[in-house]
Structure formats: structure tokens, C-alpha cells
Coordinates of C-alpha atoms in Angstrom, one line a residue:
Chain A
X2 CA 139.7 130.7 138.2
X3 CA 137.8 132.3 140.5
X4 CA 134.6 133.4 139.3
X5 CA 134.7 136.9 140.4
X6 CA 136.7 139.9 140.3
X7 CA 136.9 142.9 142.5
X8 CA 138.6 146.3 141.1
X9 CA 139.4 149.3 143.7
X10 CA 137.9 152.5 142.5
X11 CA 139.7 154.7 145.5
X12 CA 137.0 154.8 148.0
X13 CA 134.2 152.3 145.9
X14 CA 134.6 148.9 144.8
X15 CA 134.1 147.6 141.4
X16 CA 132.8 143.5 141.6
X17 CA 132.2 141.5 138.9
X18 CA 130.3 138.1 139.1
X19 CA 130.6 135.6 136.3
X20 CA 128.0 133.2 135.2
X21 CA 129.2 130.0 136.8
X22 CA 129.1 131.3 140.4
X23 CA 128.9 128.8 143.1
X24 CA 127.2 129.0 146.5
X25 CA 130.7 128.7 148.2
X26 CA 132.5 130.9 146.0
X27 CA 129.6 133.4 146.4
X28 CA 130.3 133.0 150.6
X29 CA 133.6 133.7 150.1
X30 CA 132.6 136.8 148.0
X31 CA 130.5 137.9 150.4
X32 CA 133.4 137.5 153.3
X33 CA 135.7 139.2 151.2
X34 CA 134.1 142.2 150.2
X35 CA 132.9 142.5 154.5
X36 CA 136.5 142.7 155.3
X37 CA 137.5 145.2 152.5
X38 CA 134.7 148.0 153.0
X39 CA 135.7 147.8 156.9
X40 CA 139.1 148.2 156.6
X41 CA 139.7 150.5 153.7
X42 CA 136.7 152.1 154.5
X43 CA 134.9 152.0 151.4
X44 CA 131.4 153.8 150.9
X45 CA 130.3 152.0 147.6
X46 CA 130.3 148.9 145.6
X47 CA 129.2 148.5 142.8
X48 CA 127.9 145.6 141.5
X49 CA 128.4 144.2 137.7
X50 CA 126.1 141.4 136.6
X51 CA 126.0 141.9 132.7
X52 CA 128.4 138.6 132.6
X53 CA 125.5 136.5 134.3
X54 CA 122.6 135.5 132.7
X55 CA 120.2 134.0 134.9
X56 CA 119.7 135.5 137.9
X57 CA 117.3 133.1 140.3
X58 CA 116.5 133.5 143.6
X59 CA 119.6 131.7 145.4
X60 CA 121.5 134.8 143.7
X61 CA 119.1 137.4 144.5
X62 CA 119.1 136.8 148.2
X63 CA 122.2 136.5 148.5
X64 CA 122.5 140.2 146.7
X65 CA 120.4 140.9 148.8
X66 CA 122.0 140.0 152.0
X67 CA 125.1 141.7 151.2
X68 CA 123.3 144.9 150.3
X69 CA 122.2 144.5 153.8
X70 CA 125.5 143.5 155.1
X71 CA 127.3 146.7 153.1
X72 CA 124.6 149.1 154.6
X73 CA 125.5 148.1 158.0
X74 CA 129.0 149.1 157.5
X75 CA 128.4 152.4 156.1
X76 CA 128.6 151.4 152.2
X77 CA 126.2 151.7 149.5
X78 CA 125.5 148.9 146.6
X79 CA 124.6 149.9 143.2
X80 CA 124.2 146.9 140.6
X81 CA 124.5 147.3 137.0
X82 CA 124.0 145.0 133.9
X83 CA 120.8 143.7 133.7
X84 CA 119.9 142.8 130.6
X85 CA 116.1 142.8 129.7
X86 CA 115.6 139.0 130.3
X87 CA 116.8 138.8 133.6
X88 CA 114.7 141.7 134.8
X89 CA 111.5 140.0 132.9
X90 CA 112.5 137.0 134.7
X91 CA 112.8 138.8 138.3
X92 CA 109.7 139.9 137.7
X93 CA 108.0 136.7 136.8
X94 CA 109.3 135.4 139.8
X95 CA 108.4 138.2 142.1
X96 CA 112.0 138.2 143.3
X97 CA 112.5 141.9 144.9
X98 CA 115.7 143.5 145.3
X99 CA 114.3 145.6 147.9
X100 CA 117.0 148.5 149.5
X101 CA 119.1 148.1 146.5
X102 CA 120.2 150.6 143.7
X103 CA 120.5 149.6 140.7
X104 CA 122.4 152.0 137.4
X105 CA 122.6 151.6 133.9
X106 CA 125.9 151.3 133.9
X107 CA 129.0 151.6 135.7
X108 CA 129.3 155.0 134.4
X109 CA 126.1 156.1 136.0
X110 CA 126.7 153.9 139.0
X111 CA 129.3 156.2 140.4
X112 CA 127.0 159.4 139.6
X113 CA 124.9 157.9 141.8
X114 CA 127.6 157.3 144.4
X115 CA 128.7 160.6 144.7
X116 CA 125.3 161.9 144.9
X117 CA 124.6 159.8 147.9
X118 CA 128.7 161.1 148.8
X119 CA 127.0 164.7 148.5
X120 CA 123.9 164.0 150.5
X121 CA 125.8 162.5 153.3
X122 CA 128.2 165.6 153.6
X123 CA 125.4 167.4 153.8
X124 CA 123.8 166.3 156.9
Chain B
X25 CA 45.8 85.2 100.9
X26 CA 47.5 87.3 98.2
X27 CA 51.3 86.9 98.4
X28 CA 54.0 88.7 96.4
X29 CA 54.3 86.1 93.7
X30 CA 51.3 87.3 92.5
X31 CA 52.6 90.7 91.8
X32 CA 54.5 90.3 89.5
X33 CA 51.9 90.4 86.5
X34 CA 53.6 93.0 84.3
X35 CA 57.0 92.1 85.5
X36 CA 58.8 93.0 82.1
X37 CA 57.8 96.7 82.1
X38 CA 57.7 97.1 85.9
X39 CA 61.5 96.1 85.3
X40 CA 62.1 98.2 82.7
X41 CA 61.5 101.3 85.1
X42 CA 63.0 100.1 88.4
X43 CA 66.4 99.4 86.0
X44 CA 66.3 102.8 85.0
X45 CA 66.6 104.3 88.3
X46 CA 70.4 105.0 89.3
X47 CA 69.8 104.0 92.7
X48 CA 69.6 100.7 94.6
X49 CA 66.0 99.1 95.2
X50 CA 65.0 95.4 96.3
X51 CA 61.9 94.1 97.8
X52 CA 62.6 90.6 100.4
X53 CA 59.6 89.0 101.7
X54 CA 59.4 88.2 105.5
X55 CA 62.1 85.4 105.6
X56 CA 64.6 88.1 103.8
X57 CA 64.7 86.5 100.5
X58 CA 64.7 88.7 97.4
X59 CA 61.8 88.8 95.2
X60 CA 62.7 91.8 92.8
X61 CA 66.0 94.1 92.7
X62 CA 67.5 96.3 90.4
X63 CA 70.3 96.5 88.3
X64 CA 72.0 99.4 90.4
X65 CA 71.5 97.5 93.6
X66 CA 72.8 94.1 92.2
X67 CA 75.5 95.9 90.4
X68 CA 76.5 97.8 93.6
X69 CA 78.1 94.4 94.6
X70 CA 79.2 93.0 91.2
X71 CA 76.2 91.0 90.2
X72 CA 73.5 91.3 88.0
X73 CA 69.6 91.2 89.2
X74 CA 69.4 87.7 88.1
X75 CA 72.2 86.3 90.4
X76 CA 69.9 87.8 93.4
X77 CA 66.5 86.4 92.9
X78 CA 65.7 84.1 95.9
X79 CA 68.7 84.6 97.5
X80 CA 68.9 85.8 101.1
X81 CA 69.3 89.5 101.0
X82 CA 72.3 89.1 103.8
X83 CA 73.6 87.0 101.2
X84 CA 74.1 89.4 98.7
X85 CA 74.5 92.7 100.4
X86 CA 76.9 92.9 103.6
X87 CA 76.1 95.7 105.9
X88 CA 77.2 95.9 109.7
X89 CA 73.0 95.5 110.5
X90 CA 72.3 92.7 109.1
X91 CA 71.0 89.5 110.1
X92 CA 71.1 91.8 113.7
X93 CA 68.0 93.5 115.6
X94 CA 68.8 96.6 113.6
X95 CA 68.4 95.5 110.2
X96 CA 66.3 97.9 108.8
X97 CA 63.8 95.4 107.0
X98 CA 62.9 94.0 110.4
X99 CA 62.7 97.0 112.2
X100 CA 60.6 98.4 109.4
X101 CA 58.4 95.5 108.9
X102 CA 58.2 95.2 113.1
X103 CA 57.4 98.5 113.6
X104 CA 55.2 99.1 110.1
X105 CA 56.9 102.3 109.6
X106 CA 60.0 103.9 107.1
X107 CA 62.8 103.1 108.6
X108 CA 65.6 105.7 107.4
X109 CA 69.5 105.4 107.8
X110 CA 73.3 105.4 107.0
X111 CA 75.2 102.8 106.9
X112 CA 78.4 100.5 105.2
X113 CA 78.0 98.4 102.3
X114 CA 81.2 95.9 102.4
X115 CA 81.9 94.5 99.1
X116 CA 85.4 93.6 97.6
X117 CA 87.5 95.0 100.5
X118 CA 85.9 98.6 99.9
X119 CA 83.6 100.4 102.4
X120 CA 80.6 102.4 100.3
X121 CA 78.6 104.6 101.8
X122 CA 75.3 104.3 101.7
X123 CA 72.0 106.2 102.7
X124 CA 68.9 103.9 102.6
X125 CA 65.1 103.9 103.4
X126 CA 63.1 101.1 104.2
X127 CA 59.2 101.0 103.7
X128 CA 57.3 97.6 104.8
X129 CA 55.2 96.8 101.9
X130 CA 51.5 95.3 103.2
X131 CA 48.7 93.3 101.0
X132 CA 44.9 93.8 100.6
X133 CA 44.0 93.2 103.7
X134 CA 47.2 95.6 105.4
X135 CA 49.2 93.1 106.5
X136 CA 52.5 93.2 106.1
X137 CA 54.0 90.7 104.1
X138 CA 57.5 91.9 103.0
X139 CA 60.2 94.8 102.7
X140 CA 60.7 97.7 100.1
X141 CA 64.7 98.7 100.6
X142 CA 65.8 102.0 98.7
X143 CA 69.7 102.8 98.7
X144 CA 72.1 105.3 97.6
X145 CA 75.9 105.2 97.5
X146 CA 76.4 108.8 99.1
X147 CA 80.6 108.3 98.8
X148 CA 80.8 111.1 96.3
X149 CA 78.7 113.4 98.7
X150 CA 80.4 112.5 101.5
X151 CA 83.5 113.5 100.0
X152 CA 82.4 116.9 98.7
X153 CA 80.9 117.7 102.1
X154 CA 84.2 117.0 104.0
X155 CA 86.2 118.9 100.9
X156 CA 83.7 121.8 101.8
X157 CA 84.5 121.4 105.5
X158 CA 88.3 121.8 105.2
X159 CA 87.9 124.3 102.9
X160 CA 85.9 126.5 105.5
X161 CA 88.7 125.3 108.2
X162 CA 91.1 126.6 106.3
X163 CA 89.3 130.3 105.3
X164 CA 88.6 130.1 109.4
X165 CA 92.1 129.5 109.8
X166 CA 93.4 132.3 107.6
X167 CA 91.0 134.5 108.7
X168 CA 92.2 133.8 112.5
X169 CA 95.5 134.7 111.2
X170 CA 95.1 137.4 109.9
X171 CA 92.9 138.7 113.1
X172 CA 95.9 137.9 115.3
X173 CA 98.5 139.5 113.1
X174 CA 96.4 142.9 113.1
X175 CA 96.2 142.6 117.1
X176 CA 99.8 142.3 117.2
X177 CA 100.0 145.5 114.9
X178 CA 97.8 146.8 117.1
X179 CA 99.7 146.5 120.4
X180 CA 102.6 147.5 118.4
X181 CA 100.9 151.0 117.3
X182 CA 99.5 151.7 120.9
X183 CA 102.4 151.9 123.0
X184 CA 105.3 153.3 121.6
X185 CA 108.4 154.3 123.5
X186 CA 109.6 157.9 122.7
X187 CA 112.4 159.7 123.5
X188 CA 111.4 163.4 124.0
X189 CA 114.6 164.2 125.4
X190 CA 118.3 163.4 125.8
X191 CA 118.0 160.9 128.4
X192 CA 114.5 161.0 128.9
X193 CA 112.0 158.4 127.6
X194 CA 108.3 158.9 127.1
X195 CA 105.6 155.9 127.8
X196 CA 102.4 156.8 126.8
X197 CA 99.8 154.3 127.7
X198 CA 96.3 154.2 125.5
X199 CA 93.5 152.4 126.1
X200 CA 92.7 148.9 128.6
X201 CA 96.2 147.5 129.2
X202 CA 95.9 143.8 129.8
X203 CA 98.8 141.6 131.3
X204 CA 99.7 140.4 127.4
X205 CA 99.7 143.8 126.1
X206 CA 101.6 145.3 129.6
X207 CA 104.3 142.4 129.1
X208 CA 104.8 143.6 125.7
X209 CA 105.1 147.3 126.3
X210 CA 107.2 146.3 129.1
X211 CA 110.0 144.5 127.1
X212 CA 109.9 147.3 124.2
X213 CA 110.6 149.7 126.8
X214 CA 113.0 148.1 128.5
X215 CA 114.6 147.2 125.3
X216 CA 114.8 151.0 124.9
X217 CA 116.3 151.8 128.1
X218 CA 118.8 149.5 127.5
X219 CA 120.0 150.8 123.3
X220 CA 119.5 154.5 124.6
X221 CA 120.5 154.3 128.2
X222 CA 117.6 156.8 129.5
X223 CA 118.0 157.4 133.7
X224 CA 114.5 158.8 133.5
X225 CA 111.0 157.4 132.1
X226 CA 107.9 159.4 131.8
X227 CA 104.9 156.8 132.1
X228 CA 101.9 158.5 131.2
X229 CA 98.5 157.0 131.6
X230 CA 96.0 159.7 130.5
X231 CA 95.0 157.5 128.3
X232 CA 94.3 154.8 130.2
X233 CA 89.7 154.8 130.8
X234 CA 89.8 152.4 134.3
X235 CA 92.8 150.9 137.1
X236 CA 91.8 148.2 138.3
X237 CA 93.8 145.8 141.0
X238 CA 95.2 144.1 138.3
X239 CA 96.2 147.2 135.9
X240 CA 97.5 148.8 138.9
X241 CA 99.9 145.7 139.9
X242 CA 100.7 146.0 136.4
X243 CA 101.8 149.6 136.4
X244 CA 103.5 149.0 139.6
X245 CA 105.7 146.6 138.0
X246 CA 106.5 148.4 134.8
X247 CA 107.9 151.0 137.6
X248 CA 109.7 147.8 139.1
X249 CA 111.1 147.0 135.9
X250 CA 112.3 150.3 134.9
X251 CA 114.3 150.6 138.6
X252 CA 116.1 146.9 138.3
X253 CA 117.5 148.4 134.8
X254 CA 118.6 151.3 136.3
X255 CA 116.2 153.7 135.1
X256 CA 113.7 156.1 137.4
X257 CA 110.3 156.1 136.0
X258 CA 107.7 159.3 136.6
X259 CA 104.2 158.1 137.0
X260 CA 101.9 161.1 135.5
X261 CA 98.2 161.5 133.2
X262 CA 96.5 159.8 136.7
X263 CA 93.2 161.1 137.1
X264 CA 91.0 162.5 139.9
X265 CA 89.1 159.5 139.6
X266 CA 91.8 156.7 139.0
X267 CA 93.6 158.2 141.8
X268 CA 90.4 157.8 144.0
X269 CA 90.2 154.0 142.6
X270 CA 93.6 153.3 143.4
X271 CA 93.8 154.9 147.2
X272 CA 90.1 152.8 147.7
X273 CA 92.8 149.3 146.3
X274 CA 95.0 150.2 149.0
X275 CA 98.3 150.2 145.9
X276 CA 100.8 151.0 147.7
X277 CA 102.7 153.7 145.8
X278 CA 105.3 154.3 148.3
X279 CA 108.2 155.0 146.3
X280 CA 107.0 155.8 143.0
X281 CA 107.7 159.5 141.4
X282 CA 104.3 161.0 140.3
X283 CA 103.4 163.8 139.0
X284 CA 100.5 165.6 137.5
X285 CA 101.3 166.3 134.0
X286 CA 104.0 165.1 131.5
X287 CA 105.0 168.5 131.1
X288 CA 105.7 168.6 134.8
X289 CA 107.4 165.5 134.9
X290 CA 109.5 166.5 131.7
X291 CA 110.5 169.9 133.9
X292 CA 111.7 167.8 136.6
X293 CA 113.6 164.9 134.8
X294 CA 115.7 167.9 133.1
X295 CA 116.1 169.7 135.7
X296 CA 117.7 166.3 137.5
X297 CA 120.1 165.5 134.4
X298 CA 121.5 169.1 134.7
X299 CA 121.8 168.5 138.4
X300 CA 124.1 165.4 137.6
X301 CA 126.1 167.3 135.0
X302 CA 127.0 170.1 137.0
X303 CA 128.3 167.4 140.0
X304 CA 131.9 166.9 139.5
X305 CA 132.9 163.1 139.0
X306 CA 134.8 163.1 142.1
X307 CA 137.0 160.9 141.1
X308 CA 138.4 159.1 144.5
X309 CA 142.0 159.4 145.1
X310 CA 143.1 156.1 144.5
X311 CA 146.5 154.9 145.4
X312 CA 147.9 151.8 143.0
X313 CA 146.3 148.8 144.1
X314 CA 146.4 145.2 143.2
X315 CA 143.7 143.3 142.1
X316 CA 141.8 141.3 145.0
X317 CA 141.2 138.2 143.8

């Protein structure tokens, strides 16, 4: 079983990460979803963490790096799911997710896609 | 040379009186052997007064002093003054607790020629003074208790999370917010965002006397907090003066949503939720796809 899943949503990318996800699945991950937003041209993905419940550093950077990665290539990352604890413990750790969206839910996620869809037609 | 034996003229009456007193006494001459003691002293250690005469007084009483440079009859008769103290009586495997006074006794002539030893068995006090002392622990205790339940009700009361519109919560922070009391409205408000699933919180700090470094690193990561859930948080209530404060602490408020008044901030969250109602979903045309995986 691989520990995550991606779902197409047209033009964005639903991914969801489960709890027991390794470094080299998290490579692969990161790989994958590269290739995908290049070829099918994909302007968002969105992120679903509610499954995991620790999210340390090792995780955030590499969120981080693929929010970076994504934004190179013309795509947007929202993440959604964080519960209470997690945030408290991002916090704690004075782990920044800096240049990343984040939603309350998926729902809201694509609002905030198709804002960012507006904005860009606009200029 | 008058010596002690000579004393003891009207030794039937003097008897009479020392036997009466609840309390230990004995006299011991220089070499520490007992010339008089009474019955409470001899029955302290199971014996009566007429087991003690001329017996060694270390002989009869056991006491972690004695026959040692601090046994009180030498240090009273050395130094010709009371000698006052505590100490443990060990008779029949038990430990008593006694409080004694020693007064040198001296002759005619002021010399000193033997040892008057007064002793009490303080156990019963002793007890009652440590029942005493746990008693006031405990009142302390409950008393503590009861202190930290009411700051806790306290904290509760001051910073409550309201929603004053669909969608839009309300932060209203009163009075010094230190990190325990931040960390605790930060979790209820989270907790909120999360049940209600608010995009937009109004933190209002009108009520809030002084920022300093601290408070404002605290505010800045309430705002933190609020983004990671999802949420956009409205910073409003600053004044004139904390807004001075906080440009002079070089906070970097870079990305944070401010605005003067709740009302104002209110106007503006609205307006953005009926901005986002009015956008079509725009759902992407999707052809079928399989999973990736």
C-alpha cells in the first residue's frame, strides 16, 4: 500500500498523505506529482493532511520544497486538515510553512483556487 | 567543706514535694552519681527513685549526650551557667522526647559542687505541634486550590471566542495576555475554527493596556496559527500608542490584515464571503481519469 493517494480534479490535484509516510515514498511523491502538473498542466494541488497526525519538521520541509517546486511550474498548493494539535505543535517548534496556503477544507481549498484562477486571468 | 550529703536534713518532706512534680528532676554530684531524683524521672525509665540513688546518672538515663563533651551536667557545671536543650531519652526500644534544663548547683562558698537536671517528656507536644502543622498544609493546600481553579475561570471568562457572523469569528482580547493565558486562548480559538469552520477571525485587542516584544510575538503567532488552519485573521482595537510601541520593536507585521475598528474589519470580512459566493465554483472540465497511484 502506498501511503498516498492522488485524485484528478480536472485542472487541480487532490493528494492525500497517510500517517505512516516514509522519506522515500515522500521522494517518490514529490517526483510524481513534478511530472503530473507539467504535463497535464495542472494549476493547483491541494494538499490533505487530516490523516496524519504529527507533522515534524522532516515533513514540513519537504511540504515546503514542493510548494516551491509546484510554484515554479506554474501551480498553486493549498493544504488542508490540520487539526488543532498539529498546528500547536508547528508552532512550538517554530516550523514555518512560509509561501504556502493553507484552507479549512477541501471545499474551501478550491475557492481559493479559483480565486487565484480569477486573479491570474486578470493580469 | 559543706558537701551535698549534708543537705539532705529534711529529706522526707523535701521528697514529698519534688514527688509531686509531674516532671523529671535529679541532682548528680561532680563524678555524675545521683544524690536525689524524683519519682517521674525514675519512672520515666521504669524504676523507682530508690533503684537510682548512687548510681551513675549515664547508668540510669540513656541520652545521645551522655558520658560525651555535650552532656549537659558538664557543660553546665564547666561553664556555671543553665544549660537548656532537646534531646532523646532511649529506654525500652522507644525514643521520648525530652526538653531539659540544667542548673549547676554551688555551696557556701560558690563553688560548684554538683548538677540540678530538670526534664520534660515533650512527645505529646511534639505531636500536637506537627498535627497543627499539617493541618495548616492542608488549609494552604486547599486554599492554593482553590486560587488556581478561580485563575483558570478566570482565563476562561476573559477570552471568549464569538461568532458575530456566519463565517466570521470574534477574538476579543482583555487585559495582560501572558504566554499561559495566549496558549490558552489560542487552542479555544482554534478549536472554534475548526467545529465552525470560520475563513475569517476578527482579533481585537482594544483591550489589551501594553505590547510588549513578548505580547507582540504572541499576537503574531495567534495570526500564525489561525493561517496554518486555514482561517484569515483581522488584526484591529491597536492603539495610537501600541502601534508606536510595536513600529519602535521593529514586529514585522508584513502580512497581517489590520484594521482600525472591529466594525471595519466586520465590513470587510462580509464583504469578502459575498465576494466568494458570487464566484462560480468553476468546476474544471475533467475528463475520466484513473487514479494515480
Amino acid at each position: 500500500m502506498v501511503p498516498f493517494s492522488i485524485f484528478p480534479l480536472g485542472d487541480v490535484l487532490l493528494v492525500s498523505i497517510q500517517e505512516e509516510i516514509d522519506d522515500v515514498s515522500l521522494a517518490s511523491l514529490l517526483d510524481l506529482l513534478g511530472i503530473t502538473v507539467s504535463q497535464r498542466r495542472i494549476r493547483g494541488v491541494i494538499v490533505d493532511l487530516k490523516d496524519v497526525d504529527v507533522v515534524d519538521s522532516f515533513l514540513a520541509e519537504h511540504l515546503w520544497s514542493l510548494a516551491s517546486m509546484l510554484a515554479l511550474l506554474h501551480a498553486q498548493t493549498v493544504i488542508v486538515g490540520l487539526s488543532v494539535p498539529v498546528v500547536m505543535t508547528l508552532l512550538d517548534f517554530d516550523i514555518a510553512l512560509k509561501g504556502v496556503e493553507f484552507a479549512l477544507d477541501v471545499e474551501q481549498a478550491l475557492d481559493k483556487l479559483n480565486v487565484s484562477k480569477k486573479t491570474r486571468q486578470v493580469t | 567543706m559543706n558537701t551535698l550529703h549534708e543537705y539532705r536534713g529534711d529529706e522526707g518532706f523535701l521528697f514529698e514535694i519534688i514527688n509531686a512534680v509531674p516532671s523529671g528532676i535529679f541532682v548528680t554530684d561532680m563524678e555524675h552519681s545521683i544524690m536525689i531524683i524524683n519519682k517521674a524521672a525514675a519512672e520515666m525509665v521504669g524504676r523507682t527513685p530508690g533503684d537510682c540513688f548512687d548510681r551513675k546518672c549515664y547508668d540510669i538515663f540513656d541520652t545521645p549526650m551522655c558520658q560525651t563533651d555535650n552532656c549537659t551536667c558538664r557543660v553546665a557545671t564547666s561553664s556555671g551557667s543553665v544549660n537548656k536543650g532537646q534531646t532523646i531519652l532511649r529506654h525500652g526500644g522507644r525514643e521520648i522526647p525530652i526538653e531539659y534544663a540544667s542548673r549547676p548547683l554551688r555551696n557556701h562558698e560558690g563553688q560548684i559542687i554538683g548538677c540540678v537536671e530538670h526534664f520534660v517528656d515533650i512527645s505529646e507536644r511534639l505531636e500536637q505541634e506537627k498535627l497543627i502543622l499539617s493541618q495548616q498544609e492542608e488549609l494552604i493546600r486547599k486554599r492554593e486550590e482553590d486560587i488556581r481553579q478561580l485563575q483558570e475561570e478566570i482565563l476562561e471568562l476573559s477570552t471568549p471566542v464569538i461568532e458575530v457572523w456566519d463565517g466570521i469569528l470574534a477574538l476579543p482580547i482583555i487585559g495582560a495576555l501572558d504566554s499561559h493565558r495566549a496558549r490558552i486562548a489560542m487552542q479555544r480559538l482554534l478549536e472554534y475554527i475548526e467545529q465552525t469552520r470560520s475563513p475569517f477571525v476578527i482579533i481585537d485587542i482594544t483591550g489589551v493596556p501594553t505590547v510588549d516584544t513578548e505580547v507582540a510575538n504572541r499576537l503574531l503567532q495567534t495570526v500564525d496559527a489561525v493561517r496554518l488552519m486555514g482561517s484569515e485573521a483581522i488584526l484591529t482595537g491597536i492603539s495610537p500608542h501600541i502601534a508606536l510601541t510595536m513600529a519602535h520593536l521593529g514586529v514585522d507585521m508584513g502580512n497581517i490584515t489590520v484594521q482600525s475598528r472591529m466594525s471595519d474589519a466586520l465590513h470587510l470580512a462580509i464583504g469578502m464571503l459575498r465576494e466568494k459566493r458570487w464566484e462560480s465554483r468553476g468546476m474544471p472540465d475533467s475528463g475520466h481519469e484513473d487514479l494515480i497511484s
